[in-house]
GROMACS .gro file of C-alpha atoms in nm:
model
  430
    1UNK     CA    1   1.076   0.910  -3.337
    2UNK     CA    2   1.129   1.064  -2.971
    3UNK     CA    3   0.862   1.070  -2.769
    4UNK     CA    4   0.839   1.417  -2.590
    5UNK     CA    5   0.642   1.524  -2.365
    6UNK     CA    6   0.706   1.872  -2.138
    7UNK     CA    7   0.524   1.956  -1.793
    8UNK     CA    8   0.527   2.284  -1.724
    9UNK     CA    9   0.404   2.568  -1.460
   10UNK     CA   10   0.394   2.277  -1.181
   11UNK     CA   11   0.484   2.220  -0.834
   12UNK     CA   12   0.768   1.928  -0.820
   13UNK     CA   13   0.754   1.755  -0.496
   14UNK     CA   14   1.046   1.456  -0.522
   15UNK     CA   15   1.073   1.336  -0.137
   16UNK     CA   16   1.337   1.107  -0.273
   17UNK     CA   17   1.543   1.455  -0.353
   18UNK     CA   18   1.414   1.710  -0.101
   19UNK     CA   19   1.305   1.896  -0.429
   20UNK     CA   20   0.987   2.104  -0.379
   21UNK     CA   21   0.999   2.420  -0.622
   22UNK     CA   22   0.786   2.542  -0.859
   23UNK     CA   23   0.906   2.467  -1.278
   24UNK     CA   24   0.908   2.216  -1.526
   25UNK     CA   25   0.977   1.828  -1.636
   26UNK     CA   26   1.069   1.640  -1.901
   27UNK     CA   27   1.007   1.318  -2.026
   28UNK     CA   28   1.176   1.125  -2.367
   29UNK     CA   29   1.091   0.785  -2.462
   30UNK     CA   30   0.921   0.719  -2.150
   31UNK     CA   31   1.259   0.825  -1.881
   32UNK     CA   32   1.261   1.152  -1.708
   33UNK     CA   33   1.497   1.370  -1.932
   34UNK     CA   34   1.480   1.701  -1.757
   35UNK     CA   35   1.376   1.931  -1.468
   36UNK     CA   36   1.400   2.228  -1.293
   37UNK     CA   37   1.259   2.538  -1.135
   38UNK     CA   38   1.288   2.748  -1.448
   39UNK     CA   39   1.263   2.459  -1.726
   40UNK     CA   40   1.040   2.614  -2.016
   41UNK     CA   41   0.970   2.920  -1.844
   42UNK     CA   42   1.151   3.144  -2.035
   43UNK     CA   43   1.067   2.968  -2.375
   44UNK     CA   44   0.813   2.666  -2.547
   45UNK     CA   45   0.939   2.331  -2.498
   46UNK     CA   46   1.132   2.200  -2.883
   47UNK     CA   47   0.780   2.034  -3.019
   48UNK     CA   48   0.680   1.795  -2.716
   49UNK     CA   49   0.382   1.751  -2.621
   50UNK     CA   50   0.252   2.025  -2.321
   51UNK     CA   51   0.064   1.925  -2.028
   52UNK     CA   52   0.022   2.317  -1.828
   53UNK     CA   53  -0.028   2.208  -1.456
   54UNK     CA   54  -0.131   2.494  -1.321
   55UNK     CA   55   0.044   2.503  -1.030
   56UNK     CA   56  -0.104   2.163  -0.921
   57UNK     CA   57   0.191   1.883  -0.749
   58UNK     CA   58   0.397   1.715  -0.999
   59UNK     CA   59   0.565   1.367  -0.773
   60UNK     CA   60   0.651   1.024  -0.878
   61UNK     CA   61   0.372   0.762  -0.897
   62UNK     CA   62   0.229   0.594  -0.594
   63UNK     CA   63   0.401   0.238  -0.444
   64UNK     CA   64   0.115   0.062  -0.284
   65UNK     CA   65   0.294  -0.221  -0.121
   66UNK     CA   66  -0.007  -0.428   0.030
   67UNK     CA   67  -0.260  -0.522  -0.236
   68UNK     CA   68  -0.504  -0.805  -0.250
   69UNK     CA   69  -0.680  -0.876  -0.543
   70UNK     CA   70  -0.904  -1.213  -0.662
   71UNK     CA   71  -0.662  -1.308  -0.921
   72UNK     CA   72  -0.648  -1.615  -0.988
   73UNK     CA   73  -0.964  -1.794  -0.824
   74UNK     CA   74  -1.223  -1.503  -0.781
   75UNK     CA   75  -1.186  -1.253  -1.042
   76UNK     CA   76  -1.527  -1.191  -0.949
   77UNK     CA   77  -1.426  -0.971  -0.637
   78UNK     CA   78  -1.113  -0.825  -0.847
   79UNK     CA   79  -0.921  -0.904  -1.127
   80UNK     CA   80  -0.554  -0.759  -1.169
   81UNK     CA   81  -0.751  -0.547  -1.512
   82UNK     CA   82  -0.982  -0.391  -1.234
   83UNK     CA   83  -0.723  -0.324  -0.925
   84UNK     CA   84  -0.486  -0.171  -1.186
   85UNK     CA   85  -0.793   0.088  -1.313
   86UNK     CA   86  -0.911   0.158  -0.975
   87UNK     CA   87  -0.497   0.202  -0.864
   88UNK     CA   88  -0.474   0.451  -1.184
   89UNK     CA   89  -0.706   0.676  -1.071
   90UNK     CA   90  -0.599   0.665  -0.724
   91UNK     CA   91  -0.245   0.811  -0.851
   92UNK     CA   92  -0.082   0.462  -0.756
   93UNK     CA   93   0.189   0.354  -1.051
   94UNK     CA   94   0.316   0.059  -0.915
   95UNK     CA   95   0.103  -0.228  -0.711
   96UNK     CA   96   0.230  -0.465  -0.463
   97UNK     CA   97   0.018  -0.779  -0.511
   98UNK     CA   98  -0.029  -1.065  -0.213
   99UNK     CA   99   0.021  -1.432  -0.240
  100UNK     CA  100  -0.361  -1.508  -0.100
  101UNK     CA  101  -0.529  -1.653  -0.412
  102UNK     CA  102  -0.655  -2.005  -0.552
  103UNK     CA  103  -0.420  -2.153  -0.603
  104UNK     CA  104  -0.220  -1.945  -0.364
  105UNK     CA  105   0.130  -1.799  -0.522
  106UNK     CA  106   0.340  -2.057  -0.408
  107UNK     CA  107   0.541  -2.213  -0.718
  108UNK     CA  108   0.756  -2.015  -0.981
  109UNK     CA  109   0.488  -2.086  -1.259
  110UNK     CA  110   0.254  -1.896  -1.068
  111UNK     CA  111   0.453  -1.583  -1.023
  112UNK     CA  112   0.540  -1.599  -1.396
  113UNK     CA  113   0.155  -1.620  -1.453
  114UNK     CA  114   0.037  -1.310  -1.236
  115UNK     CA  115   0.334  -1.133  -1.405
  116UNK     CA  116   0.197  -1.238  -1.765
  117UNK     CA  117  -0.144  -1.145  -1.699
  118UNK     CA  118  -0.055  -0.778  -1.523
  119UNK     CA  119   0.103  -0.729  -1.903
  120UNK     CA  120  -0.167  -0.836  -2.068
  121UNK     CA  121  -0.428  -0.693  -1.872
  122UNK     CA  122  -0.296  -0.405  -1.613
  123UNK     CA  123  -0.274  -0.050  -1.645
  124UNK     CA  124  -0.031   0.025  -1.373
  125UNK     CA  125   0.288  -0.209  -1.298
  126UNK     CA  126   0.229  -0.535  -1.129
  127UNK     CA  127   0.467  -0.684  -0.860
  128UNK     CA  128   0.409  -1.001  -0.725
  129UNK     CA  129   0.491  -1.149  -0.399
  130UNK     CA  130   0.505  -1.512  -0.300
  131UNK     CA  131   0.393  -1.763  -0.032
  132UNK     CA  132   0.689  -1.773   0.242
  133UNK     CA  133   0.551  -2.129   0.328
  134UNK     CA  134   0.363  -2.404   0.136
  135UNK     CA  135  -0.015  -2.348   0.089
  136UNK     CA  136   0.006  -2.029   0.342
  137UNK     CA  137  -0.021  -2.324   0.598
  138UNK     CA  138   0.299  -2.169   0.818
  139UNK     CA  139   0.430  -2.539   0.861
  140UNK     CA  140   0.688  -2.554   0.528
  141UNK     CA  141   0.921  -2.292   0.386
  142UNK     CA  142   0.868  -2.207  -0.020
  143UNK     CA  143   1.170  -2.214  -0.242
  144UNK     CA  144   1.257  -1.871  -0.221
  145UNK     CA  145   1.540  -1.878  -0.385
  146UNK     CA  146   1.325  -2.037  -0.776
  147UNK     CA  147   1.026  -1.793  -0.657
  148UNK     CA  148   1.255  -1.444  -0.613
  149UNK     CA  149   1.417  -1.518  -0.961
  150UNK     CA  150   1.120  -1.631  -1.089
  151UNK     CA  151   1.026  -1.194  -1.026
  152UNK     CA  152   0.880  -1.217  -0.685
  153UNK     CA  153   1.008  -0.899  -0.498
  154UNK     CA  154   0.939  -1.044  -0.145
  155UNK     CA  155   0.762  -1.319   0.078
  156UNK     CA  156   0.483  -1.318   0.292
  157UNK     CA  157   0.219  -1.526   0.416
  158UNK     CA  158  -0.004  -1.205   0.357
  159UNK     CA  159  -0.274  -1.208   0.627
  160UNK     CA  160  -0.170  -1.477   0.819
  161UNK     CA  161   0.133  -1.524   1.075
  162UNK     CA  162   0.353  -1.787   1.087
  163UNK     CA  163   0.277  -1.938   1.402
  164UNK     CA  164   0.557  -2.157   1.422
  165UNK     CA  165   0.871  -2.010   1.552
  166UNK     CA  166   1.100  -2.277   1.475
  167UNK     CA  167   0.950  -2.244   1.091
  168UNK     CA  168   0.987  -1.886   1.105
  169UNK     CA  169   1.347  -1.906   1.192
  170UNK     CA  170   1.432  -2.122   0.934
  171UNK     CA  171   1.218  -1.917   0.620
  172UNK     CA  172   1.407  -1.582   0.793
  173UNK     CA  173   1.743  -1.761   0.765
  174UNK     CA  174   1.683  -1.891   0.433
  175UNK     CA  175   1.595  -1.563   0.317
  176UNK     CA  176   1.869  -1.428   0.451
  177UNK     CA  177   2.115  -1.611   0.189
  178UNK     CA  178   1.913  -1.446  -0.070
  179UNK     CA  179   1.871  -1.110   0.083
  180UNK     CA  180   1.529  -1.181   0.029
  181UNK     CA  181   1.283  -0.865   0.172
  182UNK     CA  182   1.024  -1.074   0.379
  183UNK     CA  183   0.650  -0.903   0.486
  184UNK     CA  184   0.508  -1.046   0.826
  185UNK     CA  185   0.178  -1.023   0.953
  186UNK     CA  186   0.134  -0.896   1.310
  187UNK     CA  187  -0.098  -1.093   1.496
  188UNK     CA  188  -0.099  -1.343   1.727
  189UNK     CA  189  -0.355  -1.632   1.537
  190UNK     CA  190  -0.460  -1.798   1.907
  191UNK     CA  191  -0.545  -1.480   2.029
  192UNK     CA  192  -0.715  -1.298   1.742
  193UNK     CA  193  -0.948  -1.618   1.669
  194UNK     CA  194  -1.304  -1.581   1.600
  195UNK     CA  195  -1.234  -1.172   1.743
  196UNK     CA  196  -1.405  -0.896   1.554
  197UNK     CA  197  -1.294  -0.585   1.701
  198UNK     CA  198  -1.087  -0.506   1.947
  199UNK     CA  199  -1.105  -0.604   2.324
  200UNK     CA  200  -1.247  -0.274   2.525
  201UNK     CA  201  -1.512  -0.098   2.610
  202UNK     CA  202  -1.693  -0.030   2.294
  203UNK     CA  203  -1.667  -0.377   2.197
  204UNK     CA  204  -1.836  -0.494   2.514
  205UNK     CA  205  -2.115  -0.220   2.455
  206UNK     CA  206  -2.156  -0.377   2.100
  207UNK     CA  207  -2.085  -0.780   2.213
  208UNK     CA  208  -1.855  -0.841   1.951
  209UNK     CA  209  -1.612  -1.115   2.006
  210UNK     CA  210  -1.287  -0.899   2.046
  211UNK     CA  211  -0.907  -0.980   2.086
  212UNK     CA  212  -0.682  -0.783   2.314
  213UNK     CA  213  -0.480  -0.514   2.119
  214UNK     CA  214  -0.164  -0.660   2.235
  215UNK     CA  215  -0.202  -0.967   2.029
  216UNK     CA  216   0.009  -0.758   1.753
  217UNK     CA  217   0.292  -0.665   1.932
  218UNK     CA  218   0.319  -0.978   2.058
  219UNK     CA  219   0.433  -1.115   1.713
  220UNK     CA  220   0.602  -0.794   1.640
  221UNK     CA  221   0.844  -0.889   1.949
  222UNK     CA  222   0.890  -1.228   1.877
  223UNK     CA  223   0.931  -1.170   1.511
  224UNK     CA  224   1.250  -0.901   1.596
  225UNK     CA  225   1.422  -1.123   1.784
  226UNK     CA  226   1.417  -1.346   1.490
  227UNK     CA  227   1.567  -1.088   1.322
  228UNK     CA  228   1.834  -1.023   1.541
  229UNK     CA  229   1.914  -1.443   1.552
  230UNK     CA  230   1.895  -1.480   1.137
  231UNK     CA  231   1.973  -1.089   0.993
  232UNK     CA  232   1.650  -1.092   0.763
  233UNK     CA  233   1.513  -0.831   0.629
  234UNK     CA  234   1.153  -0.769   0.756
  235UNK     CA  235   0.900  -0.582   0.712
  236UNK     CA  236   0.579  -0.545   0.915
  237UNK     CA  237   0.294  -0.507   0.623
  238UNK     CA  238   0.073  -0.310   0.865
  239UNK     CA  239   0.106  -0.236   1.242
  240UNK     CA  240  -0.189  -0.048   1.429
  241UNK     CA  241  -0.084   0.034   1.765
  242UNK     CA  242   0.180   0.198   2.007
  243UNK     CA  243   0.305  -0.115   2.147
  244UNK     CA  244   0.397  -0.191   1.831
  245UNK     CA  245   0.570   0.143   1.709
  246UNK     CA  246   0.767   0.134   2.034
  247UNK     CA  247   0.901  -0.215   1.957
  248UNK     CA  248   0.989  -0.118   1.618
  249UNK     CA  249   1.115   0.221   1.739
  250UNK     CA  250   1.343   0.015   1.943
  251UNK     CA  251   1.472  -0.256   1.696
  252UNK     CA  252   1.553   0.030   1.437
  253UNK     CA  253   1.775   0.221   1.717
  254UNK     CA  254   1.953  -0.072   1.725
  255UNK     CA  255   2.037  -0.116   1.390
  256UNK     CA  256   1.829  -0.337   1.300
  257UNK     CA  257   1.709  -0.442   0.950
  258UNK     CA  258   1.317  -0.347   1.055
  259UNK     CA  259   1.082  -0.155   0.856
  260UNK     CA  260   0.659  -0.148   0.875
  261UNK     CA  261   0.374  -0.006   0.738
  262UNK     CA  262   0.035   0.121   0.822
  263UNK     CA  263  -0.269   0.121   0.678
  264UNK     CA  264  -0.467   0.423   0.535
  265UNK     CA  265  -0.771   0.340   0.749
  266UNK     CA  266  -0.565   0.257   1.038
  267UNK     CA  267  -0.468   0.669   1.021
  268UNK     CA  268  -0.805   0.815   0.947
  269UNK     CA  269  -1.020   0.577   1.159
  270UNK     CA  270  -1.086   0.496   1.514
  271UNK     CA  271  -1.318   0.188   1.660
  272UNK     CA  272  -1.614   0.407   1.707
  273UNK     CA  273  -1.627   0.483   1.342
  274UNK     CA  274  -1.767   0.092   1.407
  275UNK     CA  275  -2.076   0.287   1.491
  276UNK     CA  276  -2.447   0.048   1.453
  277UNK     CA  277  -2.200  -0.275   1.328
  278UNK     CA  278  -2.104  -0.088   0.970
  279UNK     CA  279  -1.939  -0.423   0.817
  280UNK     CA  280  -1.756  -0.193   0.587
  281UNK     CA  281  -1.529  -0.086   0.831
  282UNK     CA  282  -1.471  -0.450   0.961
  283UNK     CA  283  -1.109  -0.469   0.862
  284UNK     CA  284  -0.789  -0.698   0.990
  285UNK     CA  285  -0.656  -0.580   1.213
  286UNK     CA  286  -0.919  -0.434   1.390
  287UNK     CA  287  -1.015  -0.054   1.399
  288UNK     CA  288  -0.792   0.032   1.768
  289UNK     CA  289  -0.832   0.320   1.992
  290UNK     CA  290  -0.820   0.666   1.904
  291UNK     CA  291  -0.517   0.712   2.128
  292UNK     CA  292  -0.330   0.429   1.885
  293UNK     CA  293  -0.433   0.608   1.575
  294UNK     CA  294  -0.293   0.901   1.726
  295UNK     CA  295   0.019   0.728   1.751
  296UNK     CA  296   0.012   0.605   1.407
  297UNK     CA  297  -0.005   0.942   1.263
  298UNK     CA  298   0.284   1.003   1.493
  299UNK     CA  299   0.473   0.745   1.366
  300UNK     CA  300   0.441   0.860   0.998
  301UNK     CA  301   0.570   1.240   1.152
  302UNK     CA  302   0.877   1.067   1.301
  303UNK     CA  303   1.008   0.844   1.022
  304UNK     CA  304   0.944   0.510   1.226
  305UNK     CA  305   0.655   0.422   0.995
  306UNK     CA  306   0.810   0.349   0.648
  307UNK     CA  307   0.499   0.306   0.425
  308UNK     CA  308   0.143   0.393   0.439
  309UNK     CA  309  -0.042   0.145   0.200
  310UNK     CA  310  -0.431   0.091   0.107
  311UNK     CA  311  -0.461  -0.305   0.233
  312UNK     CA  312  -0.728  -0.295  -0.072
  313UNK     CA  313  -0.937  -0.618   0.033
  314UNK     CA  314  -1.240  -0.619  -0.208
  315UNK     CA  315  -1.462  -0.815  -0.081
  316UNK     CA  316  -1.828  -0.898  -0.221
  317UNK     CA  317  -2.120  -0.793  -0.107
  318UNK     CA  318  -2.274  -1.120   0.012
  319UNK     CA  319  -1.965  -1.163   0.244
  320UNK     CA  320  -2.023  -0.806   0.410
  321UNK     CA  321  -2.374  -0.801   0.432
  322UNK     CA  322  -2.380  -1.033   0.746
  323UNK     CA  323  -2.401  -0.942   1.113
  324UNK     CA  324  -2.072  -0.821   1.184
  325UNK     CA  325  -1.915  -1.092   1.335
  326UNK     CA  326  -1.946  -1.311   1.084
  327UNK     CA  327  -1.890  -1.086   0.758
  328UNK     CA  328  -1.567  -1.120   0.565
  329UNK     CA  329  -1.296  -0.856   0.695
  330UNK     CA  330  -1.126  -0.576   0.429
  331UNK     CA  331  -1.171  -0.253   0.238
  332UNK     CA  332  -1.083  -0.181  -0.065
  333UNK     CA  333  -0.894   0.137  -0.090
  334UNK     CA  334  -0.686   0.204  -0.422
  335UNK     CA  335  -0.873   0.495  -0.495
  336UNK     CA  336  -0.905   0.641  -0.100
  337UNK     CA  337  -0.521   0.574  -0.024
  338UNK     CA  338  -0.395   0.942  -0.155
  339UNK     CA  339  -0.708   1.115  -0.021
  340UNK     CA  340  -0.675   0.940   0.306
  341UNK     CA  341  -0.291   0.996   0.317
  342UNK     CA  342  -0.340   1.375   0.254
  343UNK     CA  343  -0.592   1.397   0.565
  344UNK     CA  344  -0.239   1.412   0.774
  345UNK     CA  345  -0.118   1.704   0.550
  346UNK     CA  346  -0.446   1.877   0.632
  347UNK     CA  347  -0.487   1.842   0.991
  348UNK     CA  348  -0.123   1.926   1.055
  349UNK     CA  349  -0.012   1.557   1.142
  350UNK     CA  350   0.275   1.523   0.877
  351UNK     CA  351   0.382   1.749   0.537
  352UNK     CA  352   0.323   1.684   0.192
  353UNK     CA  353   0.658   1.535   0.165
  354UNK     CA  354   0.648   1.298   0.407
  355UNK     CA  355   0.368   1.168   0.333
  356UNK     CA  356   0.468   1.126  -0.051
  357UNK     CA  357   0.754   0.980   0.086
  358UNK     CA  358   0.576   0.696   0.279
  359UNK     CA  359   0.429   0.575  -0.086
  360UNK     CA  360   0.723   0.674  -0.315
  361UNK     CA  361   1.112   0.632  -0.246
  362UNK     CA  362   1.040   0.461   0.081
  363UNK     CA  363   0.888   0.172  -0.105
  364UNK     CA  364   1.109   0.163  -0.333
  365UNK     CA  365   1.412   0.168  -0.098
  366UNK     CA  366   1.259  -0.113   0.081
  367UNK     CA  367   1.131  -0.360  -0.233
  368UNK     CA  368   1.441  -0.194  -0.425
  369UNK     CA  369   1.263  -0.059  -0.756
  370UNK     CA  370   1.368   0.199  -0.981
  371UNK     CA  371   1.101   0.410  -0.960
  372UNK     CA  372   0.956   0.637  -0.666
  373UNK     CA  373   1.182   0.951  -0.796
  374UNK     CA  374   1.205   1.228  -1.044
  375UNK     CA  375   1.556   1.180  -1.066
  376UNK     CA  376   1.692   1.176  -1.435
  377UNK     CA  377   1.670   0.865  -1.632
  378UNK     CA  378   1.396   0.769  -1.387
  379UNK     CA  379   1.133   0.557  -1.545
  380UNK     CA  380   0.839   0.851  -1.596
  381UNK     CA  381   0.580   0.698  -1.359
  382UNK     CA  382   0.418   1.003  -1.240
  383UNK     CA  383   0.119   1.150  -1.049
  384UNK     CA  384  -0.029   1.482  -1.117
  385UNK     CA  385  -0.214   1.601  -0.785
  386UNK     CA  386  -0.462   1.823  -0.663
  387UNK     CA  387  -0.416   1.845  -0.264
  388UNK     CA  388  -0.673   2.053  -0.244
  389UNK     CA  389  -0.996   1.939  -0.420
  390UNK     CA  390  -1.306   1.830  -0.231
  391UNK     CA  391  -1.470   1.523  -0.260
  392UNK     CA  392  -1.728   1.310  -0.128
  393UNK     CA  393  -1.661   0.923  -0.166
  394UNK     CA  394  -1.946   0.696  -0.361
  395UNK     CA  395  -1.888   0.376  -0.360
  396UNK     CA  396  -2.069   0.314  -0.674
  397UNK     CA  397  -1.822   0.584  -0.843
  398UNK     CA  398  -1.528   0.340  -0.765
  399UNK     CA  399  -1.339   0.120  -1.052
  400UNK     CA  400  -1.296  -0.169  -0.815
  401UNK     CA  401  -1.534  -0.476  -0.899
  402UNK     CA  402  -1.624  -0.438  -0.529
  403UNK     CA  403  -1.718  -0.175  -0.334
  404UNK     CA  404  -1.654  -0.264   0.008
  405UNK     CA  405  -1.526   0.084   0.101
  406UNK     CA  406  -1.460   0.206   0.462
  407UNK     CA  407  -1.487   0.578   0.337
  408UNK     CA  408  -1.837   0.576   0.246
  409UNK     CA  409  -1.988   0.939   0.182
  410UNK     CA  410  -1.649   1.065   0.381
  411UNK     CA  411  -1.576   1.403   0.299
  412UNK     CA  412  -1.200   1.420   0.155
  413UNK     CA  413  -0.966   1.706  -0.004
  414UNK     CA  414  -0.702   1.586  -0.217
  415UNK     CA  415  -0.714   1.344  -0.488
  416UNK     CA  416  -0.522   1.230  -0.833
  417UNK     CA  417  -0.550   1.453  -1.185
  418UNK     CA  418  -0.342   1.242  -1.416
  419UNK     CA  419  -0.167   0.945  -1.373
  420UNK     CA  420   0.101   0.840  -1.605
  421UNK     CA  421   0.302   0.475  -1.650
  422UNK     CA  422   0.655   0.515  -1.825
  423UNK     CA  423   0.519   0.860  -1.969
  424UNK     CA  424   0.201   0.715  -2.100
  425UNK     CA  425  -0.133   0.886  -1.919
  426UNK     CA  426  -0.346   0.597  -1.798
  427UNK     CA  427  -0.572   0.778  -1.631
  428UNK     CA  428  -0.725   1.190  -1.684
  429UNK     CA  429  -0.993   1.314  -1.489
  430UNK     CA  430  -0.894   1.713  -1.568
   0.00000   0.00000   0.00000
């Protein structure tokens, strides 16, 4: 028997399509069947089952391409059960999982485990990336070729850089034969060691170690001209400041295979948000200046910035609570990364639809998934939105095992209603 089930009296916001109208959607057997402005308004849906939105946004599920979790090796920070709950009620459908576990995700076996366990255990869908070199040590290339048909969707050293040029160039050129997506890491290690914040002022006010901001688009530089020698696809996980946006800016006008990401907290916080050491908000890289937060919320505005992602880093609490130069870096942020994203909408930075686009058919343009649309025949992965609704965040409220949030007691407006996988809800907090 046909599954049915019929949204109605919603606002459909597809960035994929330009579509942004007020009507009706839907789904059979777990595909996008139908929609329109005036679907079901002039009579009831044939027997389906009716979900009346109420006017609230109707898009396609969240892509959050930069996820960490503790799975395997320290399920006790975050299993791929627990990210994929916390992701559901952030409104995020699909999950873009790092390499950086024990063992790390290095070997075909491995990706075929974390892809057997997300089906076992995960709400949302689970899409693994692998090690670009051996161990994450930056000194020997994976196979890529046994790891991407294995189901990897792209390879990364996650937090780390490869410091090694000459390794670099050959994992970009071997990549390149497989038109393999790869995800760098922008920082320069040399520079960035032992740092804490970022070099300036307020860092010498607070004597934290601190590395100069430059130290990303250093590697951002270096790693386009790689680019332009090998023709790789790359993607920058998470950039942070102007320097960086320019270079990218620049590599894209030239034709460039170049995309890059920034993260939630990267928008919606500044270094003085540091404030009395709040370990919290110790993240990698550091919290910059306001003026480059600025220009990251510029960046989204002007298409150079692909993706904004969460970078959820759980982290437990006896690696946080530590003066700040010594606690463990990372947020988690699952649950914040719609909220946070919306903050743009609010203050005027970007509109609705380009910031849905930044976590929907962007992503999947870039890792080349099906979903991210409402296009017909789409797989129904879907978020049901209130971009309105006030909110405090409590860490002790959120589904992730840890609750190393940056956002604590921040004031948001904006947050999921209904999350659905292939037309199945997974998450309802009407």
């Amino acid at each position: 028997m046909k599954r049915r089930i019929a949204f109605r009296s919603a606002r459909l916001v597809d960035p994929a399509s330009g579509l942004d109208v007020k009507g009706g959607l839907l789904v059979e057997n777990g595909r996008i069947a139908d929609i329109g402005p005036r679907l079901f308004n002039d009579a009831e849906p044939n027997d389906p089952e009716v979900i009346d939105c109420r006017g609230l946004v109707l898009a396609p599920g969240l892509i959050d391409a930069r996820v960490f979790t503790g799975e395997p090796g320290a399920e006790h920070r975050e299993s791929l059960e627990s990210a994929s709950a916390a992701a559901a009620a952030g409104g995020v459908t699909s999950m873009i999982v790092m390499p950086n576990t024990n063992p790390m995700i290095d070997e075909p076996s491995l990706v075929d485990f974390i892809l057997r366990r997300a089906a076992a255990t995960a709400k949302v869908r689970v899409l693994p990336t692998a090690a670009l070199t051996k161990g994450l040590l930056g000194e020997t290339m994976t196979e890529i070729g046994l790891l991407k048909e294995a189901g990897a969707v792209a390879f990364t050293d996650g937090d780390r850089s490869v410091a090694n040029a000459r390794v670099l160039r050959r994992a970009l050129a071997y990549a390149a034969t497989f038109d393999a997506l790869v995800l760098a890491h922008a920082e320069d290690p040399e520079l960035v060691k032992g740092a804490s914040a970022t070099e300036g002022e307020f860092a010498t006010r607070l004597g934290l170690p601190a590395a100069p901001a430059i130290a990303e688009a250093m590697i951002v530089e270096r790693d386009i001209r790689l680019v332009e020698l090998t023709g790789a696809r790359v993607h920058f996980a998470q950039i942070s400041t102007r320097a960086s946006l320019e270079a990218i800016a620049g590599a894209k006008a030239r034709g460039l295979p170049v995309t890059c990401g920034a993260a939630a907290h990267h928008l919606t916080l500044n270094e003085l948000d540091v404030g009395p050491y709040y370990t919290f908000r110790k993240v990698s890289p550091p919290l910059r200046s306001e003026a480059d937060r600025v220009a990251m919320v510029e960046g989204v505005a002007s298409g150079v910035i692909d993706l904004i992602v969460s970078s959820h880093e759980p982290q437990g609490a006896d690696t946080k609570r530590q003066p700040y130069a010594s606690a463990a870096a990372g947020t988690v942020g699952l649950e914040t990364l719609l909220p946070a994203a919306l903050t743009l909408v609010h203050d005027g930075g970007a509109s609705l639809s380009q910031v849905l686009a930044t976590m929907t058919v962007a992503p999947a343009r870039i890792f080349r998934l099906p979903t991210g649309s409402l296009a017909i025949g789409a797989p129904a992965d879907l978020v049901l939105l209130d971009e309105n609704e006030p909110f405090v965040v409590e860490a002790d409220k959120l589904r992730s095992r840890s609750r190393n949030t940056a956002f604590e007691g921040r004031k948001f407006q904006g947050r999921a209603r209904m999350t659905f996988i292939g037309g199945e809800c997974v998450f309802d907090a009407r």
